[in-house]
Amino acid sequence: GLAVQTGVKSALASLWYVSDIGTTSLMSRFYQDLRKAPIKAEALRQAQLALIQGKVFVDENGLLQGVDPGKGVALPEELAGFRGDLVHPYYWSAFTIIGNPW
């Protein structure tokens, strides 16, 4: 809300507390999808679908897969212990676009 009050056209926000791994994963995929989708709301939808479908996950080496085509992304040290998928709504459902979705 504060971002919109300062004059930005839109902001991607979470409606409740979201884990750091969920935020990192969804935001990484969102910005990748935003390059292809002309509408921010569509990029968010595509990112959420990627998590739901298991296309974004942390592999056995601790690399975030599915956000940078062809290679994994190293996670910050504080997230390094997570392994697995992010299909549960806990990781992706809290996010929404506030303001102009374009």
Short mmCIF file of C-alpha atoms in Angstrom, two decimals:
data_model
loop_
_atom_site.label_atom_id
_atom_site.label_comp_id
_atom_site.label_asym_id
_atom_site.label_seq_id
_atom_site.Cartn_x
_atom_site.Cartn_y
_atom_site.Cartn_z
CA GLY A 1 0.00 0.00 0.00
CA LEU A 2 2.78 2.44 0.87
CA ALA A 3 4.37 2.00 -2.57
CA VAL A 4 1.11 2.88 -4.32
CA GLN A 5 0.66 5.91 -2.04
CA THR A 6 4.05 7.21 -3.14
CA GLY A 7 2.93 7.27 -6.75
CA VAL A 8 4.06 4.02 -8.35
CA LYS A 9 1.57 2.63 -10.84
CA SER A 10 1.54 -0.85 -9.33
CA ALA A 11 3.18 -3.01 -6.72
CA LEU A 12 3.51 -6.74 -6.21
CA ALA A 13 2.60 -7.46 -2.60
CA SER A 14 1.81 -10.33 -0.28
CA LEU A 15 -1.40 -10.40 1.69
CA TRP A 16 0.16 -12.25 4.64
CA TYR A 17 3.54 -13.53 5.82
CA VAL A 18 5.29 -15.59 3.16
CA SER A 19 8.41 -17.65 3.63
CA ASP A 20 11.65 -16.26 2.28
CA ILE A 21 12.10 -19.24 -0.03
CA GLY A 22 8.59 -18.73 -1.42
CA THR A 23 9.21 -15.04 -1.99
CA THR A 24 12.61 -15.60 -3.58
CA SER A 25 11.28 -18.30 -5.88
CA LEU A 26 8.13 -16.51 -6.96
CA MET A 27 9.81 -13.13 -7.48
CA SER A 28 12.64 -14.69 -9.48
CA ARG A 29 10.18 -16.42 -11.77
CA PHE A 30 7.91 -13.33 -11.91
CA TYR A 31 10.71 -11.14 -13.28
CA GLN A 32 11.66 -13.83 -15.80
CA ASP A 33 8.03 -14.05 -16.96
CA LEU A 34 7.64 -10.26 -16.96
CA ARG A 35 10.14 -10.10 -19.85
CA LYS A 36 7.69 -12.08 -21.99
CA ALA A 37 4.29 -11.01 -20.65
CA PRO A 38 3.17 -7.45 -21.41
CA ILE A 39 0.84 -7.42 -18.38
CA LYS A 40 2.20 -7.65 -14.83
CA ALA A 41 -0.86 -9.58 -13.64
CA GLU A 42 -0.20 -12.20 -16.35
CA ALA A 43 3.45 -12.48 -15.36
CA LEU A 44 2.35 -13.08 -11.75
CA ARG A 45 -0.16 -15.71 -12.89
CA GLN A 46 2.51 -17.46 -14.95
CA ALA A 47 4.95 -17.42 -12.03
CA GLN A 48 2.32 -18.84 -9.68
CA LEU A 49 1.48 -21.57 -12.20
CA ALA A 50 5.17 -22.46 -12.51
CA LEU A 51 5.35 -23.04 -8.75
CA ILE A 52 2.04 -24.95 -8.70
CA GLN A 53 3.20 -27.21 -11.53
CA GLY A 54 6.53 -27.95 -9.86
CA LYS A 55 8.56 -26.17 -12.53
CA VAL A 56 10.28 -24.10 -9.84
CA PHE A 57 12.02 -26.09 -7.10
CA VAL A 58 15.21 -26.37 -5.10
CA ASP A 59 17.32 -29.31 -6.23
CA GLU A 60 19.46 -31.65 -4.14
CA ASN A 61 22.43 -29.29 -4.58
CA GLY A 62 20.49 -26.37 -3.11
CA LEU A 63 20.09 -24.56 -6.44
CA LEU A 64 16.83 -22.88 -7.37
CA GLN A 65 15.71 -24.43 -10.65
CA GLY A 66 13.15 -23.10 -13.11
CA VAL A 67 13.94 -19.40 -12.89
CA ASP A 68 16.97 -19.06 -15.15
CA PRO A 69 16.71 -21.27 -18.24
CA GLY A 70 19.44 -23.86 -18.42
CA LYS A 71 21.03 -23.29 -15.02
CA GLY A 72 20.26 -23.25 -11.33
CA VAL A 73 20.48 -20.17 -9.17
CA ALA A 74 22.43 -20.27 -5.92
CA LEU A 75 20.33 -19.29 -2.92
CA PRO A 76 21.47 -16.96 -0.15
CA GLU A 77 23.17 -18.75 2.73
CA GLU A 78 20.15 -18.37 5.04
CA LEU A 79 17.98 -20.31 2.55
CA ALA A 80 20.55 -22.95 1.69
CA GLY A 81 18.96 -25.70 3.81
CA PHE A 82 15.71 -25.89 1.84
CA ARG A 83 15.21 -28.73 -0.65
CA GLY A 84 12.10 -29.67 -2.58
CA ASP A 85 9.20 -28.25 -4.51
CA LEU A 86 7.09 -25.17 -3.90
CA VAL A 87 3.70 -26.44 -5.03
CA HIS A 88 1.91 -25.83 -1.73
CA PRO A 89 -0.22 -22.64 -1.70
CA TYR A 90 1.82 -21.45 1.29
CA TYR A 91 4.61 -20.52 -1.13
CA TRP A 92 2.67 -18.75 -3.91
CA SER A 93 -0.93 -17.84 -2.99
CA ALA A 94 -0.37 -14.69 -0.94
CA PHE A 95 0.88 -12.57 -3.84
CA THR A 96 -1.23 -10.01 -5.68
CA ILE A 97 -0.81 -6.93 -7.86
CA ILE A 98 -1.95 -3.69 -6.23
CA GLY A 99 -2.80 -0.81 -8.53
CA ASN A 100 -2.54 -0.95 -12.30
CA PRO A 101 -2.03 -4.56 -13.48
CA TRP A 102 -0.48 -3.41 -16.78
#
